[in-house]
Short mmCIF file of C-alpha atoms in Angstrom, two decimals:
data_model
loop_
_atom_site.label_atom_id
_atom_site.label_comp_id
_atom_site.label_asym_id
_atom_site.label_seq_id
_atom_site.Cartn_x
_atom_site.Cartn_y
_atom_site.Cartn_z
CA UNK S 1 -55.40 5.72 -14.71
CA UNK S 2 -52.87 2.77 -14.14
CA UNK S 3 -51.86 1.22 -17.23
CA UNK S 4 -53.09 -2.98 -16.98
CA UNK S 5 -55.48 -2.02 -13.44
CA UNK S 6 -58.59 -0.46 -12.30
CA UNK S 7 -58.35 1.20 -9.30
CA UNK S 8 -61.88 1.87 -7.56
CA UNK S 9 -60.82 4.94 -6.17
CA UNK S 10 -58.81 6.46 -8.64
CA UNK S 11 -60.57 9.40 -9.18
CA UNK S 12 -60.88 10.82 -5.81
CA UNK S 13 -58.27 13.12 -4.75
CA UNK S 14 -54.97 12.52 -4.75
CA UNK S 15 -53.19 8.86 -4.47
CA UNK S 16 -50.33 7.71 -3.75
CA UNK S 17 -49.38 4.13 -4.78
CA UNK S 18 -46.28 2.34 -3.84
CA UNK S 19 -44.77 -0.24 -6.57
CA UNK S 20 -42.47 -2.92 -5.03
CA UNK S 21 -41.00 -5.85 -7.29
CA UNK S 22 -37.59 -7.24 -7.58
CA UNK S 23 -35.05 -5.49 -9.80
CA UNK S 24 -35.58 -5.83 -13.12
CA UNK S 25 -38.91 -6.75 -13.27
CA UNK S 26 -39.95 -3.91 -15.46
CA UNK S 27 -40.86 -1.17 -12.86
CA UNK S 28 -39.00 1.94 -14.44
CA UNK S 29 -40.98 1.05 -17.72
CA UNK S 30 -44.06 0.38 -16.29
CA UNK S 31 -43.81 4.35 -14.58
CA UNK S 32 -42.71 4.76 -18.40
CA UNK S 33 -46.31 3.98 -19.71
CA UNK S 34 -47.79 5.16 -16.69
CA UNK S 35 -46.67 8.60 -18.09
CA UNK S 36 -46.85 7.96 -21.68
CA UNK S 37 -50.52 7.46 -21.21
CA UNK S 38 -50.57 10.76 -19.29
CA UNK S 39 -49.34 12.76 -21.48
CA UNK S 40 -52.27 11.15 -24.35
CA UNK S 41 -54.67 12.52 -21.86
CA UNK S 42 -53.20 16.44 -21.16
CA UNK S 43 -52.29 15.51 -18.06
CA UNK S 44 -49.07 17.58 -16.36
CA UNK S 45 -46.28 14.64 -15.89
CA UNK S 46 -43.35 14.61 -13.60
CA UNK S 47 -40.38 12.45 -13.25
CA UNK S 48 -38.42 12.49 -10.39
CA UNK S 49 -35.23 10.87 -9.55
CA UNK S 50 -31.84 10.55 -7.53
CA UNK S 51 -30.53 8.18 -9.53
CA UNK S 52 -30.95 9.15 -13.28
CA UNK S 53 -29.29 11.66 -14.95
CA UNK S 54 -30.91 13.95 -17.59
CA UNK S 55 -29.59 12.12 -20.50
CA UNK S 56 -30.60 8.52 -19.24
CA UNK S 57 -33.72 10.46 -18.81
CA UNK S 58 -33.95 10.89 -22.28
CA UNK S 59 -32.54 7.81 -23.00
CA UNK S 60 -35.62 5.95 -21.52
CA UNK S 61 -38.59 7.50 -23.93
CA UNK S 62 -35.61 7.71 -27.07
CA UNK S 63 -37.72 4.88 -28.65
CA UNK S 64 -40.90 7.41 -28.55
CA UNK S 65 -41.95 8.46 -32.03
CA UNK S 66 -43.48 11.95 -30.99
CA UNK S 67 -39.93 13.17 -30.32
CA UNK S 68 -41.16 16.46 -28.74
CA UNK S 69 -42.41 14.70 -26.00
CA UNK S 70 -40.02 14.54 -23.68
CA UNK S 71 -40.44 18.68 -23.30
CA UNK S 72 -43.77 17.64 -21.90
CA UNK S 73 -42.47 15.67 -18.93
CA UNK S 74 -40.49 17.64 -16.08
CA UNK S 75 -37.71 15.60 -15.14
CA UNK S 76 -36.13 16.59 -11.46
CA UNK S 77 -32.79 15.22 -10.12
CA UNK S 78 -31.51 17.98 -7.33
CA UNK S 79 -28.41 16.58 -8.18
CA UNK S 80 -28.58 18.29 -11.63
CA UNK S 81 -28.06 21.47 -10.71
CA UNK S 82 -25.48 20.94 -7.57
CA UNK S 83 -25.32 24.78 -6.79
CA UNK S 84 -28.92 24.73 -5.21
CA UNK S 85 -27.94 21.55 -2.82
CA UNK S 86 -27.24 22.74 1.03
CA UNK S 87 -24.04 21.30 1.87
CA UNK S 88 -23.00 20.56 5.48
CA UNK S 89 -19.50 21.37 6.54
CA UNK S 90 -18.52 18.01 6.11
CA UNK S 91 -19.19 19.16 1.84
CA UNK S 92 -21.89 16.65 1.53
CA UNK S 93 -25.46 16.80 1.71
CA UNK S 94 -27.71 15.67 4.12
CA UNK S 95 -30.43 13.27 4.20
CA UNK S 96 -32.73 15.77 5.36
CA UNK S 97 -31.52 18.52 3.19
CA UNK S 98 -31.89 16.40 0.01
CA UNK S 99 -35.56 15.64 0.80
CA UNK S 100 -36.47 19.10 1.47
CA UNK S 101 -34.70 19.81 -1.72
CA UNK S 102 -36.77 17.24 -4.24
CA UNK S 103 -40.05 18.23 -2.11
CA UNK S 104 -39.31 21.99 -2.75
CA UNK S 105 -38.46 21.62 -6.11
CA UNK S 106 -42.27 19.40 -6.52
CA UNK S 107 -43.96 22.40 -5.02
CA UNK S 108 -42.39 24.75 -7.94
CA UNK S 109 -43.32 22.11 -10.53
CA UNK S 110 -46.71 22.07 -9.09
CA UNK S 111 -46.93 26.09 -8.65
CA UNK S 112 -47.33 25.69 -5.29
CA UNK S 113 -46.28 29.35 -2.94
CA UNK S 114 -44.67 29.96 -0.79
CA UNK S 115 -42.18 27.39 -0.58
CA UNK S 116 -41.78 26.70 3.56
CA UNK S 117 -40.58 24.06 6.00
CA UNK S 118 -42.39 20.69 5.71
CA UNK S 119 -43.11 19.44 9.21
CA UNK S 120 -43.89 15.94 9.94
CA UNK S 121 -46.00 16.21 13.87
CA UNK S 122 -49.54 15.52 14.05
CA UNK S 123 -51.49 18.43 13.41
CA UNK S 124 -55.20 18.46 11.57
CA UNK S 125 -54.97 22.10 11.87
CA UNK S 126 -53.57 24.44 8.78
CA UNK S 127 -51.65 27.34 9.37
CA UNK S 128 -51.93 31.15 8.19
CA UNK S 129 -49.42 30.23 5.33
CA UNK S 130 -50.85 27.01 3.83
CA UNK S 131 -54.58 28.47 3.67
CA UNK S 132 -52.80 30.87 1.62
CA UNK S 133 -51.29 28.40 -0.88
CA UNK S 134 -51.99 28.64 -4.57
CA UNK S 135 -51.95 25.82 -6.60
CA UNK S 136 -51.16 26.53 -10.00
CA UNK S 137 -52.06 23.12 -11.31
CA UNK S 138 -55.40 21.91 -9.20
CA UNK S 139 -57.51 21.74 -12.31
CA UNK S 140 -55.18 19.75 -14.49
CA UNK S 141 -54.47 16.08 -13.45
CA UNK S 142 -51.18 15.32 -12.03
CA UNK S 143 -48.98 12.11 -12.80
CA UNK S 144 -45.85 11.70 -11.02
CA UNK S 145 -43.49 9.04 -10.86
CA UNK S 146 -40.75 9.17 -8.12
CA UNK S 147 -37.98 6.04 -9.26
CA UNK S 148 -36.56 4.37 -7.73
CA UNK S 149 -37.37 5.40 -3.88
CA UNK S 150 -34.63 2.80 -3.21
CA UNK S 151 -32.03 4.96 -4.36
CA UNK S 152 -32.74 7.72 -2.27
CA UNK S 153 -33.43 5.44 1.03
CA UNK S 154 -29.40 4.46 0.43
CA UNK S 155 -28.82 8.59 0.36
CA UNK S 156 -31.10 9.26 3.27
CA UNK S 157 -32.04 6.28 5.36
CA UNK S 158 -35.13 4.80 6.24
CA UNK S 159 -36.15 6.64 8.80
CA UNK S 160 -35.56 9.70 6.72
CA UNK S 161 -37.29 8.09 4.10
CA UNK S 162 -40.19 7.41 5.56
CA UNK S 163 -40.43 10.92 6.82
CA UNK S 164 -40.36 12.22 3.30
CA UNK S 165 -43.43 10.26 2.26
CA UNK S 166 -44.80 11.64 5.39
CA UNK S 167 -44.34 15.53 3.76
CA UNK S 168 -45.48 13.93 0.12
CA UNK S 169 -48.60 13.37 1.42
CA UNK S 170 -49.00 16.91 2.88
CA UNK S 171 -47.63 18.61 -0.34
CA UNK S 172 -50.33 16.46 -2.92
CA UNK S 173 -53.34 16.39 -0.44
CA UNK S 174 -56.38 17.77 -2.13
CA UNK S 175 -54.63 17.74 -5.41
CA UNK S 176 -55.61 15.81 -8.31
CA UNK S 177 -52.53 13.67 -8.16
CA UNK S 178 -51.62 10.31 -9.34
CA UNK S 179 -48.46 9.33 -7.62
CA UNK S 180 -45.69 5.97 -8.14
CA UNK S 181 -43.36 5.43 -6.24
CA UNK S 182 -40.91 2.63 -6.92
CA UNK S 183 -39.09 0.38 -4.30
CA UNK S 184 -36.80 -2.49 -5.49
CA UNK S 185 -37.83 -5.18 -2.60
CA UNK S 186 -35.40 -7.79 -3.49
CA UNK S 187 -32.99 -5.48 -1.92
CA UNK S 188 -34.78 -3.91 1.14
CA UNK S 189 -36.46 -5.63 4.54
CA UNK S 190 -40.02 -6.04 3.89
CA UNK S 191 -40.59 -4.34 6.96
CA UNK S 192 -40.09 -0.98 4.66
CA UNK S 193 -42.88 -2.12 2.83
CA UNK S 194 -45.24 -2.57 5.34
CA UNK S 195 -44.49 1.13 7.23
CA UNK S 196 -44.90 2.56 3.91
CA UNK S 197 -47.90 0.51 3.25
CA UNK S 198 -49.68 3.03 6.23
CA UNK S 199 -49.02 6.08 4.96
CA UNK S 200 -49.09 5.34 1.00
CA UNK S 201 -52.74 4.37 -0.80
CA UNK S 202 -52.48 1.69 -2.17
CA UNK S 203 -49.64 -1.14 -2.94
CA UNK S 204 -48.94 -2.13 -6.61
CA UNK S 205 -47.00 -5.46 -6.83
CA UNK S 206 -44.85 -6.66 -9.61
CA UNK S 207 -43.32 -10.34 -9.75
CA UNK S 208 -40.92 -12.08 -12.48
CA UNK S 209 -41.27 -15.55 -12.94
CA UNK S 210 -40.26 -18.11 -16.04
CA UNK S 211 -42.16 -20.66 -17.24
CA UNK S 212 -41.83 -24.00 -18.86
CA UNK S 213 -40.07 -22.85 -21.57
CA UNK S 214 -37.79 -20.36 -19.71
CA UNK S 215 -39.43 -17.30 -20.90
CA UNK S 216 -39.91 -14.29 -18.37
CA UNK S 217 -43.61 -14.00 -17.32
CA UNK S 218 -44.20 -10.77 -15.36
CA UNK S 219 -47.28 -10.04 -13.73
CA UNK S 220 -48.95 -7.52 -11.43
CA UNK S 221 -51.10 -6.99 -8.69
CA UNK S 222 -52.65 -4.73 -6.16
CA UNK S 223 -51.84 -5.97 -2.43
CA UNK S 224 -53.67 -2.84 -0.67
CA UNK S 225 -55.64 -0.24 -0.68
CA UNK S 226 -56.70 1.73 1.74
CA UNK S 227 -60.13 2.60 2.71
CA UNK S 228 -61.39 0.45 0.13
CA UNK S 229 -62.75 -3.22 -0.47
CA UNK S 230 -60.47 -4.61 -2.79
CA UNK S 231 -59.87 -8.22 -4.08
CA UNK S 232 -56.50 -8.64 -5.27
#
């Protein structure tokens, strides 16, 4: 299911993997093949973003032969259509307004009804309206990429942030959902990493190095995963 690893537990449920490296170590285009592969499989794939626009969107998979392909992927930016975004009287949007906004616009991707308020407390118990969801898509596997989650912790903050994971979880559990989510960590505390690291599955690691020669060697890794032995 991940291009380059085996993950023992990929097949149970939905996951949620986080993929830290420094910027420009190839993490967009690894999310790229992540999808590309999808797709060879008939699996639904979804691209979201904050940071993208439509036509860099299509810019990334121009080099694809199958040019139809891109009409296979749904690509999501709430900042796309700027109509739909709640503005505050200040004519901006909130952090907590643009989460709800990419998470409600998942849940339409994913055929999920009715659309309602995402609350983060503690609570193993469902209510009336989630028993009643309908998932449009539980049978077909799910890939979705969300790049670059640094982007939208500079729009929302971290605490805001990690809130947001919080309500992915809620939204994909008992789907069958691959999820990446990107995080540049040359640029953020690795503290964000390791509160992410408890709610996320698993922790995909990329590193740039050069060798003798001064050629760019990237390589990957998985740091964590949870609830399973794993040796990196």
């Amino acid at each position: 299911m991940i291009p380059g690893i085996y993950l023992p537990f990929q097949s149970i449920g939905s996951k949620i993997l986080l993929l830290s490296g420094p910027s420009g170590v190839g993490k967009t285009m690894y999310c790229r093949q992540f999808l590309l592969e999808g797709l060879l499989k008939g699996d639904k794939c979804i691209f979201i973003s904050t940071d993208l626009s439509k036509m860099q969107f299509k810019t990334l998979f121009s080099n694809v032969e199958d040019k139809n392909i891109l009409d296979r992927i749904e690509f999501i930016n709430p900042y796309d259509d700027m109509s739909s975004l709640p503005y505050n009287e200040e004519g901006s949007v909130s952090g907590k307004r643009l989460a709800n906004a990419i998470l409600s616009a998942l849940k339409r991707s994913l055929e999920i009804g009715p659309i309602s308020e995402m609350h983060t407390a503690s609570s193993n118990q469902k209510s009336e309206e989630e028993e009643d969801v309908v998932v449009g898509s539980a049978v077909k596997p799910v890939r979705l990429v969300i790049d670059s989650m640094t982007h939208t912790l500079l729009l929302i903050g971290e605490r805001m942030l990690i809130e947001f994971v919080i309500d992915l979880t809620h939204i994909l559990n008992g789907l069958n959902v691959i999820a990446i989510l990107t995080l540049t960590t040359s640029s953020v505390d690795q503290r964000m990493v390791s509160n992410l690291s408890s709610i996320v599955d698993g922790i995909i690691e990329m590193r740039l190095k050069e060798d003798s020669n001064g050629m760019a060697i990237r390589s990957i890794r998985v740091r964590h995963l949870k609830g399973v032995y794993y040796e990196p």
